[in-house]
XYZ file of C-alpha atoms in Angstrom:
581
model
C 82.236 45.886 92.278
C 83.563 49.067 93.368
C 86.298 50.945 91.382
C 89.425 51.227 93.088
C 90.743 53.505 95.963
C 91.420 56.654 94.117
C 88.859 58.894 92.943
C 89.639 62.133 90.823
C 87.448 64.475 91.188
C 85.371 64.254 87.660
C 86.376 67.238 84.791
C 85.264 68.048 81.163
C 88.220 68.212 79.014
C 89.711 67.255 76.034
C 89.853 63.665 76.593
C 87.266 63.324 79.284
C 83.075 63.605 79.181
C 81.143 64.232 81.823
C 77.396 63.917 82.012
C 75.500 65.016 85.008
C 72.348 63.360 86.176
C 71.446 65.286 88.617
C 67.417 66.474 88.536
C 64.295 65.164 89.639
C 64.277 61.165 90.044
C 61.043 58.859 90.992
C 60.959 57.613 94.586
C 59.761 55.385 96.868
C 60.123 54.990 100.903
C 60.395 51.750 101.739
C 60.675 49.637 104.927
C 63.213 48.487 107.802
C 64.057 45.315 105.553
C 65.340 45.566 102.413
C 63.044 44.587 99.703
C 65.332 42.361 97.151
C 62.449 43.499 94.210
C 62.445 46.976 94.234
C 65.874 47.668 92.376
C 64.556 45.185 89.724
C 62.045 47.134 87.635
C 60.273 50.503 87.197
C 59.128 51.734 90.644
C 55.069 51.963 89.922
C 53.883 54.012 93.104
C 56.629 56.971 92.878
C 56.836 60.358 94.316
C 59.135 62.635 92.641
C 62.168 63.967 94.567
C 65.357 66.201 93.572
C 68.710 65.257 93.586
C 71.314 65.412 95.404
C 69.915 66.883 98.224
C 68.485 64.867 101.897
C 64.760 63.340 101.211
C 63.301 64.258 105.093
C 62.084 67.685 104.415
C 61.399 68.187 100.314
C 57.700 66.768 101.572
C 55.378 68.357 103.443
C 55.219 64.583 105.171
C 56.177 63.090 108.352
C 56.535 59.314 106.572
C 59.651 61.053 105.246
C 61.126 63.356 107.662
C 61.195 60.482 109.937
C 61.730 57.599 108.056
C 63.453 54.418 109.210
C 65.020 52.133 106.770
C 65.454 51.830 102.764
C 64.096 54.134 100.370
C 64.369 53.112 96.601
C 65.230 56.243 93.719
C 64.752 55.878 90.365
C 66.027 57.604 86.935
C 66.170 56.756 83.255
C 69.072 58.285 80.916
C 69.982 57.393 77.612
C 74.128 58.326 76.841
C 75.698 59.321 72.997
C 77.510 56.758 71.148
C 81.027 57.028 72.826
C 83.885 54.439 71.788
C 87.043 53.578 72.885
C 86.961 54.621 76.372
C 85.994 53.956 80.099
C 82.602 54.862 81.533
C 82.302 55.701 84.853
C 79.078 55.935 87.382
C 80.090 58.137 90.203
C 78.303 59.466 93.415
C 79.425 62.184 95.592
C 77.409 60.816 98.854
C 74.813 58.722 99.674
C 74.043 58.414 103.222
C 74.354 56.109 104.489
C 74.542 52.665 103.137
C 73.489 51.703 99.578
C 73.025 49.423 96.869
C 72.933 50.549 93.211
C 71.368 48.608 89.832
C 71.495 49.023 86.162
C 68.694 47.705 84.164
C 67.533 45.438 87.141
C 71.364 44.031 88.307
C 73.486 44.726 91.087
C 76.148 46.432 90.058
C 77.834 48.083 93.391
C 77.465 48.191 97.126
C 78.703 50.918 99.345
C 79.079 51.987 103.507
C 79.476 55.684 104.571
C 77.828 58.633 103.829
C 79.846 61.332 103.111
C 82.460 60.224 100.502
C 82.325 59.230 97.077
C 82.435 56.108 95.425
C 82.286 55.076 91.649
C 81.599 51.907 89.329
C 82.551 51.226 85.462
C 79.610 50.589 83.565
C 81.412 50.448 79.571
C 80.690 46.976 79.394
C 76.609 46.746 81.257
C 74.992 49.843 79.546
C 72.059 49.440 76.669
C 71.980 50.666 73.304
C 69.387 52.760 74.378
C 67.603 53.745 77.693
C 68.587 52.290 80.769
C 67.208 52.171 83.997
C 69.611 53.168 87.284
C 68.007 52.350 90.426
C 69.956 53.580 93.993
C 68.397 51.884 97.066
C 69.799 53.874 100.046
C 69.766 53.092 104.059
C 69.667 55.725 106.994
C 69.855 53.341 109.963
C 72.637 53.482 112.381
C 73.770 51.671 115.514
C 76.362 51.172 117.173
C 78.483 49.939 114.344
C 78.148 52.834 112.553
C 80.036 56.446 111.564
C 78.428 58.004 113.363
C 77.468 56.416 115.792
C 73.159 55.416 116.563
C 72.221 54.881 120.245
C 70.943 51.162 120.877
C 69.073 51.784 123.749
C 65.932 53.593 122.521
C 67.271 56.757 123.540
C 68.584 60.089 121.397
C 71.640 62.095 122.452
C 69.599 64.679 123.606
C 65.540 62.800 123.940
C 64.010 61.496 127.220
C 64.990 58.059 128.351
C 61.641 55.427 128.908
C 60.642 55.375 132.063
C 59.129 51.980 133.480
C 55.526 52.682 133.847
C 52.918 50.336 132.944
C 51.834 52.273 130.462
C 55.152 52.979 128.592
C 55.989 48.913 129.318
C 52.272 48.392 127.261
C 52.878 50.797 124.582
C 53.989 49.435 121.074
C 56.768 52.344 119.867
C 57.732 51.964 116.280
C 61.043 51.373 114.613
C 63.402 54.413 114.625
C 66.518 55.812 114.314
C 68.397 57.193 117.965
C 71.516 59.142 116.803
C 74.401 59.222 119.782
C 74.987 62.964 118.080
C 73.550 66.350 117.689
C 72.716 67.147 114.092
C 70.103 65.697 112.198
C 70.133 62.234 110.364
C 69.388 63.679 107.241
C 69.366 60.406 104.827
C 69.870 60.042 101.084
C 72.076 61.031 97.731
C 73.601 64.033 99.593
C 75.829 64.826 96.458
C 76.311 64.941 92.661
C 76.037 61.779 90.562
C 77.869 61.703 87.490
C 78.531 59.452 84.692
C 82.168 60.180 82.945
C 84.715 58.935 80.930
C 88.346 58.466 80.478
C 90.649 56.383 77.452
C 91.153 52.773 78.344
C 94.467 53.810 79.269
C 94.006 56.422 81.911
C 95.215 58.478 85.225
C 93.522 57.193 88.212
C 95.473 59.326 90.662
C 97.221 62.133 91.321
C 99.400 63.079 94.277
C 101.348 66.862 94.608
C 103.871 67.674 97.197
C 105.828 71.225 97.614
C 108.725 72.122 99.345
C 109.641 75.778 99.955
C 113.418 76.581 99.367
C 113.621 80.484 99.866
C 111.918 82.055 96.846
C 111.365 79.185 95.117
C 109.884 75.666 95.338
C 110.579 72.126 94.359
C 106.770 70.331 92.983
C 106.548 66.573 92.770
C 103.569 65.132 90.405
C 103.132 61.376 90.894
C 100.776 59.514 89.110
C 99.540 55.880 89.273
C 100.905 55.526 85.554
C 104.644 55.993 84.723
C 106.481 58.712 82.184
C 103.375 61.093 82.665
C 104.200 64.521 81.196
C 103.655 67.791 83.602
C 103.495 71.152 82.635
C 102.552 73.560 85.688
C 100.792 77.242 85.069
C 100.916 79.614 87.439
C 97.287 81.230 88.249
C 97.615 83.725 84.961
C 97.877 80.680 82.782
C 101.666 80.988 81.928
C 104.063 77.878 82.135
C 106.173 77.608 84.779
C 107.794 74.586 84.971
C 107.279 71.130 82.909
C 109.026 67.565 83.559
C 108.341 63.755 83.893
C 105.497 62.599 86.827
C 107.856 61.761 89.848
C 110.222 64.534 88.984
C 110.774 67.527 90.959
C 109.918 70.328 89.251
C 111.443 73.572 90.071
C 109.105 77.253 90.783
C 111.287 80.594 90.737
C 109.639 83.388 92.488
C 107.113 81.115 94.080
C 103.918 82.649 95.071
C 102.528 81.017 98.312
C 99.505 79.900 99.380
C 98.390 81.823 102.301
C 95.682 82.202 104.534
C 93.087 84.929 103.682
C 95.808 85.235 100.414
C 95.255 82.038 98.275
C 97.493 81.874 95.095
C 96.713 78.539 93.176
C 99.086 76.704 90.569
C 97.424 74.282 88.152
C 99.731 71.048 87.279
C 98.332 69.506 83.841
C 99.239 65.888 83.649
C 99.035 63.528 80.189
C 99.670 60.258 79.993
C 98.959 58.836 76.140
C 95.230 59.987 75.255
C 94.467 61.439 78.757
C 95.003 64.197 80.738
C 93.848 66.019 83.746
C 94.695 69.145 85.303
C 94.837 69.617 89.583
C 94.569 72.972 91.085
C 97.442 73.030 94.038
C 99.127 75.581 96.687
C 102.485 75.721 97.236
C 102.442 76.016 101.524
C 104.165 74.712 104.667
C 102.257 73.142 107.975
C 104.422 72.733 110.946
C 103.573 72.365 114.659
C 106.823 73.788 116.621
C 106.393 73.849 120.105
C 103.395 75.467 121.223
C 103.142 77.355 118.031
C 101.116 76.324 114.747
C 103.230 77.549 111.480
C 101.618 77.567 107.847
C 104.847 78.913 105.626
C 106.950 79.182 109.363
C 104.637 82.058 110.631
C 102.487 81.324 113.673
C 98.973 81.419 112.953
C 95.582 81.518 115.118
C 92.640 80.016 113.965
C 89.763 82.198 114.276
C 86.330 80.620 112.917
C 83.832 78.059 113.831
C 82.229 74.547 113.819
C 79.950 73.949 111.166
C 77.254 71.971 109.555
C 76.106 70.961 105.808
C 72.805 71.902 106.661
C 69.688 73.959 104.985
C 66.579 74.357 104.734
C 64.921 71.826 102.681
C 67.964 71.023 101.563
C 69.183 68.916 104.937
C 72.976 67.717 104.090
C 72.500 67.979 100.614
C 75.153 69.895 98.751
C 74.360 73.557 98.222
C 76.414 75.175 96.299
C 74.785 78.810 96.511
C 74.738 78.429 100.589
C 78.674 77.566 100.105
C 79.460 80.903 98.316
C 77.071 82.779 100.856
C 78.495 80.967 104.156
C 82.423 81.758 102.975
C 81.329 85.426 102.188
C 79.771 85.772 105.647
C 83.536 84.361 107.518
C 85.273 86.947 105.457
C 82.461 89.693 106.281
C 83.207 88.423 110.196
C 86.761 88.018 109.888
C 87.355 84.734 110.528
C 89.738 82.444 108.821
C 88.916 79.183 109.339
C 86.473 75.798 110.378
C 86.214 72.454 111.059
C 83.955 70.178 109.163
C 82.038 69.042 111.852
C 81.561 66.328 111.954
C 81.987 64.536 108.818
C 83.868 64.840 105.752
C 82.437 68.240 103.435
C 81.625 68.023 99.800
C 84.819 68.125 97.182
C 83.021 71.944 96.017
C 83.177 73.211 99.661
C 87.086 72.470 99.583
C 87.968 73.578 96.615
C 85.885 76.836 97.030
C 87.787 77.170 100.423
C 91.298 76.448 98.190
C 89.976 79.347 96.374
C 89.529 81.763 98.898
C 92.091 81.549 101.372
C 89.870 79.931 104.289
C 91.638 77.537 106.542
C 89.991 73.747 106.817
C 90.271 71.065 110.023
C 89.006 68.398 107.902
C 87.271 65.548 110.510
C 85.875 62.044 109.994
C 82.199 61.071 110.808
C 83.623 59.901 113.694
C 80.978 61.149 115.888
C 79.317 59.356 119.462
C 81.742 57.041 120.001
C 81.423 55.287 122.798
C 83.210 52.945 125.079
C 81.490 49.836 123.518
C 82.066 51.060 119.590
C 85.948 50.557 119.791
C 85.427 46.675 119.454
C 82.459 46.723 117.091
C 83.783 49.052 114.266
C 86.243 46.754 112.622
C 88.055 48.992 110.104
C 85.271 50.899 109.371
C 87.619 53.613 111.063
C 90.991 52.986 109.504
C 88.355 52.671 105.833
C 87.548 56.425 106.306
C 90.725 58.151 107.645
C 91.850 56.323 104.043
C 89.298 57.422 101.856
C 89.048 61.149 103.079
C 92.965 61.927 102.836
C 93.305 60.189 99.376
C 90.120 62.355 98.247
C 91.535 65.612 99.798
C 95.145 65.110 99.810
C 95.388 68.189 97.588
C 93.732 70.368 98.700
C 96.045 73.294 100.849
C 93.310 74.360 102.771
C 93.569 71.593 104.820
C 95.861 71.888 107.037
C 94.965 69.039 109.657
C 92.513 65.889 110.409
C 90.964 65.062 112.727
C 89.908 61.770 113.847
C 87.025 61.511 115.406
C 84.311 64.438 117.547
C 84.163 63.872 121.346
C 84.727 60.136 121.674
C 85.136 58.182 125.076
C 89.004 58.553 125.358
C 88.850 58.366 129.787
C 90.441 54.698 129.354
C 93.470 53.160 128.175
C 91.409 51.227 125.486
C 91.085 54.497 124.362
C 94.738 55.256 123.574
C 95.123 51.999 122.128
C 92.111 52.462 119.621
C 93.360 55.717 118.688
C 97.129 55.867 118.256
C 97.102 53.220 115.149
C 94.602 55.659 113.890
C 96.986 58.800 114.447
C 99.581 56.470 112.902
C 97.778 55.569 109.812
C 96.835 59.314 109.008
C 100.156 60.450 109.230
C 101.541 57.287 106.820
C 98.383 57.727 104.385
C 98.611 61.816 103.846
C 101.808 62.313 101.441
C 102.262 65.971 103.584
C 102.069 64.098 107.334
C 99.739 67.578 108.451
C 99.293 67.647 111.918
C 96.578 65.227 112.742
C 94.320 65.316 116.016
C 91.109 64.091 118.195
C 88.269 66.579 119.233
C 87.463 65.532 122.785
C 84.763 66.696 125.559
C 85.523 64.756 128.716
C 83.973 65.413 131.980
C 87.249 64.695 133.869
C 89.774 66.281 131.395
C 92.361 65.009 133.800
C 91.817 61.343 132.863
C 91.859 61.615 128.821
C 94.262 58.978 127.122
C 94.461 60.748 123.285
C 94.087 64.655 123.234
C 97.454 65.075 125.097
C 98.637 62.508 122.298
C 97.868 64.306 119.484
C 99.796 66.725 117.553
C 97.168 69.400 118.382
C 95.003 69.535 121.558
C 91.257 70.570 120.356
C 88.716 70.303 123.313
C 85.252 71.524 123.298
C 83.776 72.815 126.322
C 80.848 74.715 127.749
C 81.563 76.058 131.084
C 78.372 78.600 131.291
C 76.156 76.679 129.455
C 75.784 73.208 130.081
C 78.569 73.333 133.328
C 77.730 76.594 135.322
C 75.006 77.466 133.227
C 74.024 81.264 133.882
C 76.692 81.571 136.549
C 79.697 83.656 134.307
C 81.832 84.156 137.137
C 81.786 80.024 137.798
C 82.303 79.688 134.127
C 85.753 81.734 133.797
C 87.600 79.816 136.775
C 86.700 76.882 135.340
C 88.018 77.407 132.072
C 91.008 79.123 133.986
C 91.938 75.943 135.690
C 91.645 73.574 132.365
C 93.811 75.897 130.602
C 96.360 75.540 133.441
C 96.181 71.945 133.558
C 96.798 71.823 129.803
C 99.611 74.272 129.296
C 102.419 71.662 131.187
C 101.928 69.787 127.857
C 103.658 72.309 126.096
C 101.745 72.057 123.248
C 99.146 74.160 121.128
C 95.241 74.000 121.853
C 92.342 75.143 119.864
C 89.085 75.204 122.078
C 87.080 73.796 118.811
C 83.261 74.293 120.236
C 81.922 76.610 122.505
C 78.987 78.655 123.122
C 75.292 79.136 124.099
C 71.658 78.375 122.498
C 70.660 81.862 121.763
C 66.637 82.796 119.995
C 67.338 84.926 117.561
C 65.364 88.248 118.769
C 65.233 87.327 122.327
C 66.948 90.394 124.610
C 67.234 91.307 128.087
C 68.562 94.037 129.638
C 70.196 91.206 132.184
C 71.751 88.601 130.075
C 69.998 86.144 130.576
C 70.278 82.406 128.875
C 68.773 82.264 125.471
C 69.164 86.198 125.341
C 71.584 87.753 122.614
C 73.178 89.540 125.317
C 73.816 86.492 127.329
C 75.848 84.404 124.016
C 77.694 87.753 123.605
C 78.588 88.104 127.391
C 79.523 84.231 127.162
C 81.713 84.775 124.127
C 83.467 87.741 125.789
C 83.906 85.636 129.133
C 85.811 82.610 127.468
C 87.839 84.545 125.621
C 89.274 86.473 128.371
C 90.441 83.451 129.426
C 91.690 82.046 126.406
C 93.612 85.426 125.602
C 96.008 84.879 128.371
C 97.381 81.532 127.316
C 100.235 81.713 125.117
C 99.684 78.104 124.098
C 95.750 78.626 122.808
C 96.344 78.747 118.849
C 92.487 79.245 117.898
C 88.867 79.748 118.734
C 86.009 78.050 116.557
C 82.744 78.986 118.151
C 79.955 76.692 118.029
C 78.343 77.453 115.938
C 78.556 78.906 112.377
C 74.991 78.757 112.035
C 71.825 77.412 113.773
C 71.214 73.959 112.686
C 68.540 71.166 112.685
C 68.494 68.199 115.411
C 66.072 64.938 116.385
C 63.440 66.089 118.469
C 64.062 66.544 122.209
C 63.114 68.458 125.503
C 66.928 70.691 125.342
C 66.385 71.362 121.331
C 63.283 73.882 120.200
C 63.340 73.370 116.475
C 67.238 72.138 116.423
C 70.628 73.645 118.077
C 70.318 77.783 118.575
C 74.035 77.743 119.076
C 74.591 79.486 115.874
C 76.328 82.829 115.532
C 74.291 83.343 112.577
C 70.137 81.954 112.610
C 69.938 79.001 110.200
C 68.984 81.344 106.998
C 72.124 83.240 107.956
C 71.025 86.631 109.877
C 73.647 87.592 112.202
C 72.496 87.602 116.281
C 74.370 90.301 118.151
C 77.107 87.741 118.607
C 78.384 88.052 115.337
C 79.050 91.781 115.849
C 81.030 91.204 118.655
C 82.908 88.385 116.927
C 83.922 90.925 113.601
C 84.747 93.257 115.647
C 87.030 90.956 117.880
C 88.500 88.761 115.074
C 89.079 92.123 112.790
C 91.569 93.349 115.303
C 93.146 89.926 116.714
C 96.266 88.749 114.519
């Protein structure tokens, strides 16, 4: 029931509507099992919610911030008479399973929370009002991206002991995520209806290659004898051709890092058209070295989350301008979208401004046991996320999957097809990768693998916690062990949970001075290593969690508090990444 596997980004144009229905929409919570009624008619005990944004915290409710199960929205829209052409129902996100009606019928299903997925609708819309019903799932389990725990215990919660008492005690259903953020839960991102001619373009796929001061640009299409025209960003025409041609820029501007330049291709095919913002940029790893346009560069930036107040994952647009202004303000280049893919805004904002993307799957808590349970839920979303991002030149690698089991040779085996598959599906082959954390670094089976080594690692904090001068030979003596790979390494999380306000005149844990001390520790270390290519602390910002004894109120690991004040940290980080090329 699902359209197929491309998915423009929707526009307003000439030949294309677009009709937002974003707003307040009835709701209901419902229960573990999925009620085969609900969709069918008007929901008659409703509470009103907004969307797109997570349902756990716009109530001042614990039925909702801790729900378990299905939860039924509801809105009414009525559309203009349109003729001849396609309509289109299209959602940004819903996490993380769902099942949408019109009028009372089925009309798509869909797995994964943090990509889009549309459904025509020409031929099953009224005259008049209709009724769209989304009936959405948060539960995960092992079979899941990411990953839920199945045995009654959180990533970071207390286990259950046997005592009588806990043996006689009647716990209800809930969800146990196997990772560290939040399982915010619901229609994360815009939903859209839109429309195209019968005869349309369903994809579109752009490819540069540099030749000295010019460069050749290749628009394909999924239609043939398209017609191209490319402006450069002051509107005037630069080059026009065929879709499939090569299509020649003189005096090319690049696309560089902190220095974007964007070229718009506008593609028509009969009564359609749509236009695709591009960069013209090369990604190479040489060596040791990581080249964007054949100049080494060093990624300087953080891990981040989609998270807000009130908010949760939902898409916040405001937050997106704020966050990017506050990595320029700090000097940092770059993140990794930790750890699942980010909204199509947050990329194209980032396309915009010059910041540097490690674009990651939800890939998160995978253990041992998930290898043979996922099917191709995997290979589904390495798919989906380059064909929806392929574009953008921000991006400049994927990664796989966050801190996985990867100490067997299972490991290598699950992984490598994976590796294979993004570098087949992604028309530029960027360097592709696996965050891991292992205990016993010297047994992994897929970092060493990878075009890129990314490791996270917390040598003062969670290893050596407190003890500084433990911390630094430790991280000394991985980065020797890694270096006979010859390759380049990005440590992609470190840090320490630091209360905003808390001091001490000896850094102490949880102290401002102590994450600044931490910071300046590691990075001593990572300085003298030719073959470390970047530094992503963890984390941008302070971010929500499940409950637990090691989490007051979520993850303090932020360099910035979770309404985006800087700690002391964040001083020391603009005035390191400032001066460090």
């Amino acid at each position: 029931m699902i359209s197929g596997d491309f998915m423009l980004f929707p526009q307003l144009n000439e030949s294309r509507w677009l009709f937002s229905l974003d707003g307040i929409w009835n709701f209901t919570l419902g229960g573990e099992a999925f009620d085969e009624n609900a969709p069918k008619s008007i929901i008659k005990k409703s509470e009103k919610i907004y969307v797109p944004a997570s349902y756990n915290d716009q109530k001042a409710d614990a039925r909702f911030r801790d729900h378990y199960g299905w939860v039924y929205y509801q809105t009414a829209f009525a559309l203009p008479a349109i003729s001849n052409a396609r309509i289109m129902l299209r959602f940004g996100a819903v996490t993380h399973a769902c099942r949408v009606y019109l009028n009372g019928e089925e009309i798509a299903e869909h797995t994964g929370g943090f990509l889009p997925f549309e459904v025509e609708i020409t031929d099953l819309l009224n005259a008049g009002e209709n009724l769209l019903t989304v009936a959405v799932c948060n539960i995960i389990d092992s079979t899941t991206l990411p990953v839920g725990n199945e045995i009654k215990q959180s990533m970071f919660g207390s286990g259950l002991p046997h005592f009588e008492s806990v043996k006689a005690t009647k716990i209800k259903p809930r969800n146990y995520p196997n990772f560290d953020f939040f399982n915010y839960s619901g229609i994360h991102r815009s939903v859209c209806i839109y429309t195209t001619p019968k005869e349309h373009i369903d994809d579109v796929t752009v490819t540069t290659e540099i030749n000295g001061d010019s460069a050749a640009v290749t628009v394909k299409t999924d239609v043939e004898n398209a017609s191209v025209v490319i402006f450069d960003a002051e509107k005037n025409e630069v080059a026009c051709g065929k879709s499939g041609e090569a299509l020649t820029i003189t005096n090319v501007h690049l696309w560089q890092p902190g220095k974007a330049y964007l070229y718009t291709a506008k593609i028509t095919y009969k009564n359609d058209c749509y236009t695709q913002k591009f960069g013209v940029r090369s990604v190479e790893v040489k060596g040791d070295k990581f080249l964007i346009n054949g100049a080494p560069f060093y990624f300087k930036g953080f891990g981040k989350h989609e998270d807000s107040e009130t908010n949760g994952r939902g898409i916040n647009e405001v937050l997106n301008i704020k966050d990017l202004s506050l990595m320029k303000w700090i000097g940092a280049n770059s993140f990794r979208t930790s750890h699942y893919p980010y909204s199509e805004e947050m990329l194209s904002l980032c396309d915009e401004e010059g910041i540097v993307v490690i674009a990651e799957t939800p890939a998160v808590g995978l253990g041992k046991e998930s290898y043979g349970k996922l099917g191709n839920a995997h290979k589904k979303v390495v798919e989906d996320m380059i064909s929806r991002d392929k574009n953008h030149p921000s991006i400049v690698m994927w990664s796989l999957a966050n801190e996985p089991y990867t100490e067997e040779d299972c490991a290598y085996d699950y992984f490598m097809p994976l590796y294979n598959l993004a570098h087949k599906t992604d028309p530029q082959s960027r360097p592709v990768t696996v965050v891991v954390c292992n205990n016993d670094y010297t047994k992994d089976k897929t970092a060493v693998a990878m075009d890129v080594i990314c490791i996270n690692r917390y040598y003062g904090w969670y290893i050596f916690g407190g003890d500084l001068d433990a911390a630094k030979q430790a991280m000394t003596a991985e980065m020797n062990y890694f270096s006979k790979y010859g390759k380049p390494l990005i440590i992609t999380e470190y840090g320490a949970d630091t209360i905003s306000g808390m001091h001490s005149a000896v850094p102490g844990m949880f102290s401002e001075e102590y994450q600044v001390e931490y910071y300046k520790c590691i990075n001593s270390v990572l300085d003298s290593f030719e073959f470390v290519i970047g530094e992503h602390a963890w984390n941008f910002a302070d971010f929500q969690t499940v409950q637990g004894t090691m989490r007051a109120d979520g993850n303090k690991k932020g360099i910035f508090t979770r309404d985006r004040k800087p700690k002391l940290a964040a001083h020391y980080f603009r005035s390191r990444w400032q001066n460090k090329k």
